[in-house]
mmCIF file of C-alpha atoms and ligand atoms in Angstrom:
data_model
loop_
_atom_site.group_PDB
_atom_site.id
_atom_site.type_symbol
_atom_site.label_atom_id
_atom_site.label_comp_id
_atom_site.label_asym_id
_atom_site.label_seq_id
_atom_site.Cartn_x
_atom_site.Cartn_y
_atom_site.Cartn_z
ATOM 1 C CA UNK A 1415 -84.581 -60.787 -88.225
ATOM 2 C CA UNK A 1416 -83.312 -63.780 -86.406
ATOM 3 C CA UNK A 1417 -79.960 -64.992 -86.181
ATOM 4 C CA UNK A 1418 -80.768 -68.014 -87.929
ATOM 5 C CA UNK A 1419 -81.738 -66.036 -91.123
ATOM 6 C CA UNK A 1420 -78.773 -63.807 -90.447
ATOM 7 C CA UNK A 1421 -76.308 -66.407 -90.485
ATOM 8 C CA UNK A 1422 -77.935 -68.256 -93.557
ATOM 9 C CA UNK A 1423 -77.816 -64.830 -95.554
ATOM 10 C CA UNK A 1424 -74.314 -64.270 -94.271
ATOM 11 C CA UNK A 1425 -72.873 -67.599 -95.484
ATOM 12 C CA UNK A 1426 -74.518 -67.329 -98.865
ATOM 13 C CA UNK A 1427 -72.904 -63.696 -99.264
ATOM 14 C CA UNK A 1428 -69.494 -65.099 -98.283
ATOM 15 C CA UNK A 1429 -69.654 -67.636 -100.752
ATOM 16 C CA UNK A 1430 -70.884 -65.590 -103.609
ATOM 17 C CA UNK A 1431 -68.701 -62.634 -102.616
ATOM 18 C CA UNK A 1432 -65.156 -64.980 -102.857
ATOM 19 C CA UNK A 1433 -66.313 -66.597 -106.033
ATOM 20 C CA UNK A 1434 -67.134 -63.149 -107.576
ATOM 21 C CA UNK A 1435 -63.463 -61.683 -106.513
ATOM 22 C CA UNK A 1436 -61.529 -62.946 -109.374
ATOM 23 C CA UNK A 1437 -61.883 -61.454 -112.825
ATOM 24 C CA UNK A 1438 -61.032 -63.174 -116.006
ATOM 25 C CA UNK A 1439 -57.695 -61.521 -115.901
ATOM 26 C CA UNK A 1440 -56.903 -63.030 -112.692
ATOM 27 C CA UNK A 1441 -57.627 -59.570 -110.782
ATOM 28 C CA UNK A 1442 -58.831 -59.648 -107.430
ATOM 29 C CA UNK A 1443 -61.747 -56.987 -107.073
ATOM 30 C CA UNK A 1444 -61.893 -55.311 -103.800
ATOM 31 C CA UNK A 1445 -65.723 -54.666 -103.577
ATOM 32 C CA UNK A 1446 -66.585 -58.415 -103.272
ATOM 33 C CA UNK A 1447 -63.424 -59.254 -101.397
ATOM 34 C CA UNK A 1448 -64.754 -56.715 -98.491
ATOM 35 C CA UNK A 1449 -68.356 -58.038 -98.909
ATOM 36 C CA UNK A 1450 -67.077 -61.789 -98.289
ATOM 37 C CA UNK A 1451 -65.041 -60.277 -95.191
ATOM 38 C CA UNK A 1452 -68.475 -58.586 -93.885
ATOM 39 C CA UNK A 1453 -70.034 -61.873 -94.367
ATOM 40 C CA UNK A 1454 -67.442 -63.681 -92.337
ATOM 41 C CA UNK A 1455 -67.755 -61.152 -89.483
ATOM 42 C CA UNK A 1456 -71.469 -61.327 -89.545
ATOM 43 C CA UNK A 1457 -71.286 -64.998 -89.180
ATOM 44 C CA UNK A 1458 -68.657 -64.614 -86.365
ATOM 45 C CA UNK A 1459 -70.934 -62.379 -84.566
ATOM 46 C CA UNK A 1460 -73.934 -64.925 -84.819
ATOM 47 C CA UNK A 1461 -71.698 -67.557 -82.777
ATOM 48 C CA UNK A 1462 -71.582 -65.483 -79.652
ATOM 49 C CA UNK A 1463 -70.393 -62.104 -77.802
ATOM 50 C CA UNK A 1464 -66.838 -63.861 -77.292
ATOM 51 C CA UNK A 1465 -65.830 -63.493 -80.717
ATOM 52 C CA UNK A 1466 -66.402 -59.587 -80.995
ATOM 53 C CA UNK A 1467 -62.768 -59.207 -79.893
ATOM 54 C CA UNK A 1468 -61.533 -61.255 -82.817
ATOM 55 C CA UNK A 1469 -63.832 -59.722 -85.146
ATOM 56 C CA UNK A 1470 -63.236 -55.987 -84.016
ATOM 57 C CA UNK A 1471 -60.029 -55.451 -85.628
ATOM 58 C CA UNK A 1472 -61.055 -57.280 -89.078
ATOM 59 C CA UNK A 1473 -64.329 -55.069 -88.880
ATOM 60 C CA UNK A 1474 -62.171 -51.796 -88.573
ATOM 61 C CA UNK A 1475 -59.762 -52.978 -91.311
ATOM 62 C CA UNK A 1476 -62.681 -53.622 -93.632
ATOM 63 C CA UNK A 1477 -64.355 -50.254 -92.818
ATOM 64 C CA UNK A 1478 -61.088 -48.496 -93.693
ATOM 65 C CA UNK A 1479 -60.913 -50.173 -97.021
ATOM 66 C CA UNK A 1480 -64.659 -49.627 -97.793
ATOM 67 C CA UNK A 1481 -63.588 -45.873 -97.165
ATOM 68 C CA UNK A 1482 -60.989 -46.061 -100.131
ATOM 69 C CA UNK A 1483 -63.371 -47.934 -102.357
ATOM 70 C CA UNK A 1484 -65.741 -45.219 -102.035
ATOM 71 C CA UNK A 1485 -63.555 -42.178 -101.847
ATOM 72 C CA UNK A 1486 -61.936 -39.783 -104.061
ATOM 73 C CA UNK A 1487 -59.396 -42.198 -105.477
ATOM 74 C CA UNK A 1488 -61.902 -44.986 -105.795
ATOM 75 C CA UNK A 1489 -60.742 -46.081 -109.478
ATOM 76 C CA UNK A 1490 -57.345 -46.943 -107.558
ATOM 77 C CA UNK A 1491 -58.981 -49.203 -105.314
ATOM 78 C CA UNK A 1492 -61.159 -51.269 -107.751
ATOM 79 C CA UNK A 1493 -58.872 -54.153 -107.580
ATOM 80 C CA UNK A 1494 -55.875 -55.420 -105.333
ATOM 81 C CA UNK A 1495 -53.605 -55.104 -108.526
ATOM 82 C CA UNK A 1496 -54.600 -51.426 -108.783
ATOM 83 C CA UNK A 1497 -54.242 -50.703 -105.220
ATOM 84 C CA UNK A 1498 -50.631 -51.961 -105.029
ATOM 85 C CA UNK A 1499 -49.539 -50.185 -108.245
ATOM 86 C CA UNK A 1500 -50.932 -46.847 -106.898
ATOM 87 C CA UNK A 1501 -49.745 -47.105 -103.510
ATOM 88 C CA UNK A 1502 -46.176 -47.971 -104.660
ATOM 89 C CA UNK A 1503 -46.099 -45.382 -107.260
ATOM 90 C CA UNK A 1504 -47.331 -42.560 -105.104
ATOM 91 C CA UNK A 1505 -45.048 -43.434 -102.163
ATOM 92 C CA UNK A 1506 -48.067 -44.466 -99.886
ATOM 93 C CA UNK A 1507 -46.185 -47.762 -99.321
ATOM 94 C CA UNK A 1508 -42.399 -48.368 -99.563
ATOM 95 C CA UNK A 1509 -41.400 -52.096 -99.197
ATOM 96 C CA UNK A 1510 -37.630 -50.725 -98.264
ATOM 97 C CA UNK A 1511 -38.765 -48.710 -95.291
ATOM 98 C CA UNK A 1512 -38.839 -50.197 -91.647
ATOM 99 C CA UNK A 1513 -41.802 -47.924 -90.891
ATOM 100 C CA UNK A 1514 -44.806 -47.258 -92.786
ATOM 101 C CA UNK A 1515 -48.313 -45.698 -92.834
ATOM 102 C CA UNK A 1516 -50.665 -47.538 -90.462
ATOM 103 C CA UNK A 1517 -53.656 -46.630 -92.804
ATOM 104 C CA UNK A 1518 -52.429 -47.671 -96.281
ATOM 105 C CA UNK A 1519 -54.572 -50.124 -98.205
ATOM 106 C CA UNK A 1520 -51.620 -52.494 -98.828
ATOM 107 C CA UNK A 1521 -50.676 -53.114 -95.066
ATOM 108 C CA UNK A 1522 -54.370 -53.226 -94.120
ATOM 109 C CA UNK A 1523 -55.413 -55.878 -96.704
ATOM 110 C CA UNK A 1524 -52.145 -57.899 -95.803
ATOM 111 C CA UNK A 1525 -53.628 -58.290 -92.275
ATOM 112 C CA UNK A 1526 -56.848 -59.577 -93.631
ATOM 113 C CA UNK A 1527 -55.180 -61.833 -96.243
ATOM 114 C CA UNK A 1528 -53.182 -63.292 -93.318
ATOM 115 C CA UNK A 1529 -56.237 -63.988 -91.370
ATOM 116 C CA UNK A 1530 -57.664 -65.552 -94.582
ATOM 117 C CA UNK A 1531 -55.138 -68.291 -94.505
ATOM 118 C CA UNK A 1532 -56.160 -68.922 -91.000
ATOM 119 C CA UNK A 1533 -59.756 -69.109 -92.004
ATOM 120 C CA UNK A 1534 -58.830 -71.305 -95.128
ATOM 121 C CA UNK A 1535 -57.034 -73.823 -92.846
ATOM 122 C CA UNK A 1536 -59.800 -73.686 -90.214
ATOM 123 C CA UNK A 1537 -62.627 -74.466 -92.832
ATOM 124 C CA UNK A 1538 -60.433 -77.069 -94.588
ATOM 125 C CA UNK A 1539 -59.923 -78.728 -91.134
ATOM 126 C CA UNK A 1540 -63.458 -78.668 -90.249
ATOM 127 C CA UNK A 1541 -64.579 -80.000 -93.684
ATOM 128 C CA UNK A 1542 -62.142 -82.806 -93.478
ATOM 129 C CA UNK A 1543 -62.018 -83.699 -89.738
ATOM 130 C CA UNK A 1544 -64.105 -86.810 -88.334
ATOM 131 C CA UNK A 1545 -67.634 -86.224 -86.643
ATOM 132 C CA UNK A 1546 -66.324 -86.322 -83.130
ATOM 133 C CA UNK A 1547 -63.490 -83.546 -83.898
ATOM 134 C CA UNK A 1548 -63.869 -80.191 -82.032
ATOM 135 C CA UNK A 1549 -64.038 -76.975 -83.959
ATOM 136 C CA UNK A 1550 -62.323 -75.400 -80.998
ATOM 137 C CA UNK A 1551 -59.219 -77.714 -81.329
ATOM 138 C CA UNK A 1552 -59.212 -77.453 -85.350
ATOM 139 C CA UNK A 1553 -59.325 -73.604 -84.915
ATOM 140 C CA UNK A 1554 -56.582 -73.319 -82.517
ATOM 141 C CA UNK A 1555 -54.393 -75.610 -84.670
ATOM 142 C CA UNK A 1556 -54.914 -73.643 -87.755
ATOM 143 C CA UNK A 1557 -54.387 -70.524 -85.878
ATOM 144 C CA UNK A 1558 -51.198 -71.700 -84.430
ATOM 145 C CA UNK A 1559 -49.934 -72.887 -87.881
ATOM 146 C CA UNK A 1560 -50.564 -69.512 -89.326
ATOM 147 C CA UNK A 1561 -52.084 -66.169 -88.154
ATOM 148 C CA UNK A 1562 -50.468 -66.778 -84.702
ATOM 149 C CA UNK A 1563 -46.757 -65.904 -85.884
ATOM 150 C CA UNK A 1564 -47.849 -62.241 -86.346
ATOM 151 C CA UNK A 1565 -49.427 -61.821 -82.999
ATOM 152 C CA UNK A 1566 -47.947 -60.803 -80.102
ATOM 153 C CA UNK A 1567 -48.446 -63.010 -76.652
ATOM 154 C CA UNK A 1568 -51.443 -61.203 -75.511
ATOM 155 C CA UNK A 1569 -53.539 -61.399 -78.568
ATOM 156 C CA UNK A 1570 -52.598 -65.155 -78.947
ATOM 157 C CA UNK A 1571 -53.602 -65.686 -75.380
ATOM 158 C CA UNK A 1572 -56.878 -63.760 -76.062
ATOM 159 C CA UNK A 1573 -57.536 -65.361 -79.203
ATOM 160 C CA UNK A 1574 -57.036 -69.033 -77.750
ATOM 161 C CA UNK A 1575 -59.406 -68.443 -75.046
ATOM 162 C CA UNK A 1576 -62.015 -67.227 -77.329
ATOM 163 C CA UNK A 1577 -61.737 -70.359 -79.568
ATOM 164 C CA UNK A 1578 -62.533 -72.680 -76.567
ATOM 165 C CA UNK A 1579 -66.119 -71.059 -76.780
ATOM 166 C CA UNK A 1580 -66.620 -72.406 -80.223
ATOM 167 C CA UNK A 1581 -69.600 -74.857 -80.434
ATOM 168 C CA UNK A 1582 -69.135 -78.453 -80.963
ATOM 169 C CA UNK A 1583 -69.007 -79.594 -84.618
ATOM 170 C CA UNK A 1584 -72.869 -80.377 -84.932
ATOM 171 C CA UNK A 1585 -73.874 -77.058 -83.472
ATOM 172 C CA UNK A 1586 -71.080 -75.268 -85.578
ATOM 173 C CA UNK A 1587 -72.170 -76.781 -88.865
ATOM 174 C CA UNK A 1588 -75.819 -76.323 -87.838
ATOM 175 C CA UNK A 1589 -75.018 -72.419 -87.186
ATOM 176 C CA UNK A 1590 -73.957 -72.130 -90.998
ATOM 177 C CA UNK A 1591 -77.458 -72.956 -91.735
ATOM 178 C CA UNK A 1592 -77.257 -74.739 -94.857
ATOM 179 C CA UNK A 1593 -78.957 -77.906 -93.832
ATOM 180 C CA UNK A 1594 -77.563 -80.992 -92.460
ATOM 181 C CA UNK A 1595 -74.100 -81.422 -91.307
ATOM 182 C CA UNK A 1596 -73.342 -83.219 -94.489
ATOM 183 C CA UNK A 1597 -74.794 -80.524 -96.465
ATOM 184 C CA UNK A 1598 -72.440 -77.848 -94.301
ATOM 185 C CA UNK A 1599 -69.647 -80.170 -95.489
ATOM 186 C CA UNK A 1600 -70.540 -80.003 -99.096
ATOM 187 C CA UNK A 1601 -70.865 -76.171 -99.049
ATOM 188 C CA UNK A 1602 -67.451 -75.812 -97.533
ATOM 189 C CA UNK A 1603 -65.969 -77.881 -100.187
ATOM 190 C CA UNK A 1604 -67.652 -75.990 -102.887
ATOM 191 C CA UNK A 1605 -66.417 -72.604 -101.421
ATOM 192 C CA UNK A 1606 -62.879 -73.242 -100.301
ATOM 193 C CA UNK A 1607 -61.324 -73.627 -103.914
ATOM 194 C CA UNK A 1608 -62.586 -70.046 -104.449
ATOM 195 C CA UNK A 1609 -61.287 -68.774 -101.139
ATOM 196 C CA UNK A 1610 -57.961 -70.720 -101.811
ATOM 197 C CA UNK A 1611 -57.798 -69.032 -105.391
ATOM 198 C CA UNK A 1612 -58.092 -65.455 -103.802
ATOM 199 C CA UNK A 1613 -55.435 -66.117 -101.368
ATOM 200 C CA UNK A 1614 -52.993 -67.694 -103.846
ATOM 201 C CA UNK A 1615 -53.331 -64.487 -106.182
ATOM 202 C CA UNK A 1616 -53.178 -62.054 -103.371
ATOM 203 C CA UNK A 1617 -49.887 -63.986 -101.910
ATOM 204 C CA UNK A 1618 -48.193 -63.845 -105.244
ATOM 205 C CA UNK A 1619 -48.927 -60.177 -105.892
ATOM 206 C CA UNK A 1620 -47.593 -59.232 -102.447
ATOM 207 C CA UNK A 1621 -44.557 -61.313 -102.732
ATOM 208 C CA UNK A 1622 -43.663 -60.238 -106.436
ATOM 209 C CA UNK A 1623 -43.723 -56.724 -104.977
ATOM 210 C CA UNK A 1624 -42.063 -57.393 -101.546
ATOM 211 C CA UNK A 1625 -45.068 -56.305 -99.681
ATOM 212 C CA UNK A 1626 -45.373 -59.310 -97.275
ATOM 213 C CA UNK A 1627 -43.613 -57.822 -94.422
ATOM 214 C CA UNK A 1628 -45.186 -54.549 -94.412
ATOM 215 C CA UNK A 1629 -45.051 -52.993 -90.746
HETATM 216 C C1 1PW B 379 -65.088 -68.458 -88.507
HETATM 217 C C2 1PW B 379 -64.794 -67.077 -89.145
HETATM 218 C C3 1PW B 379 -63.392 -66.353 -88.869
HETATM 219 C C4 1PW B 379 -62.983 -65.086 -89.636
HETATM 220 C C5 1PW B 379 -62.454 -64.110 -88.626
HETATM 221 C C6 1PW B 379 -61.106 -63.626 -88.756
HETATM 222 C C7 1PW B 379 -60.674 -62.531 -88.283
HETATM 223 C C8 1PW B 379 -59.201 -62.441 -87.523
HETATM 224 C C9 1PW B 379 -58.812 -61.485 -86.764
HETATM 225 C C10 1PW B 379 -57.823 -61.775 -85.671
HETATM 226 C C11 1PW B 379 -57.575 -60.626 -84.991
HETATM 227 C C12 1PW B 379 -57.162 -60.615 -83.338
HETATM 228 C C13 1PW B 379 -56.909 -59.521 -82.722
HETATM 229 C C14 1PW B 379 -56.350 -58.250 -83.645
HETATM 230 C C15 1PW B 379 -55.034 -58.325 -83.876
HETATM 231 C C16 1PW B 379 -54.456 -57.366 -84.780
HETATM 232 O O1 1PW B 379 -53.315 -56.937 -83.975
HETATM 233 C C17 1PW B 379 -53.662 -57.962 -86.137
HETATM 234 N N1 1PW B 379 -54.797 -58.216 -87.094
HETATM 235 C C18 1PW B 379 -55.179 -59.037 -87.718
HETATM 236 C C19 1PW B 379 -56.231 -59.124 -88.660
HETATM 237 O O2 1PW B 379 -54.282 -59.960 -87.594
HETATM 238 C C20 1PW B 379 -52.576 -57.110 -86.508
HETATM 239 O O3 1PW B 379 -53.205 -55.802 -87.033
HETATM 240 P P1 1PW B 379 -52.464 -54.456 -86.870
HETATM 241 O O4 1PW B 379 -52.084 -54.419 -85.289
HETATM 242 O O5 1PW B 379 -50.857 -54.809 -87.439
HETATM 243 O O6 1PW B 379 -53.224 -53.432 -87.236
#
């Protein structure tokens, strides 16, 4: 399988997955959420080895969550809503404690959720910026406006260095492999509302249960 087909396949996967996340009752299904993340990570890999540092942590978190989705308590991890309810009721997470389990579903999803905010800003920037804009600059700005606040200095430094290796706009949109640059921009426009929706529901759910600061 060439990296081209891998990228094409994964982008379709990402779009389809985030679209399929939200149910009629506005629940966020974990399985397609993680499938969306898998696609994003694969797309990152197709951009080059510099990004493996960025994707490694997300990958580990996705893998941990996949374990819960397949494990003994899998019915508790069908949706984010079910997970929050279960982990709060069973004491796996406690919003009033300053320390907590590093492997809870809630704190793990919270990290992915924060990264999704960055992704959303980045893709939105990419979509609306002019032809001579640089993805590396857009990526750095979106990161600084979101995820960077949760990262220590070393990680911020390393992330910013990796972003410099992002290809220029034309090549980046081409790597998405959905046709011309205009086609790619259109695909971003189609996909973003779904990602935004998933982000918004998750944010509200975590805020409601005071889980936005889980250590
Ligand atoms: C173009 C597609 C972009 C999507 C990739 C998003 C991946 C974001 C991951 C950034 C990770 C930087 C290095 C890891 C930092 C962790 O310390 C941090 N994890 C995240 C996801 O922010 C916090 O996790 P921790 O240490 O509390 O378990």
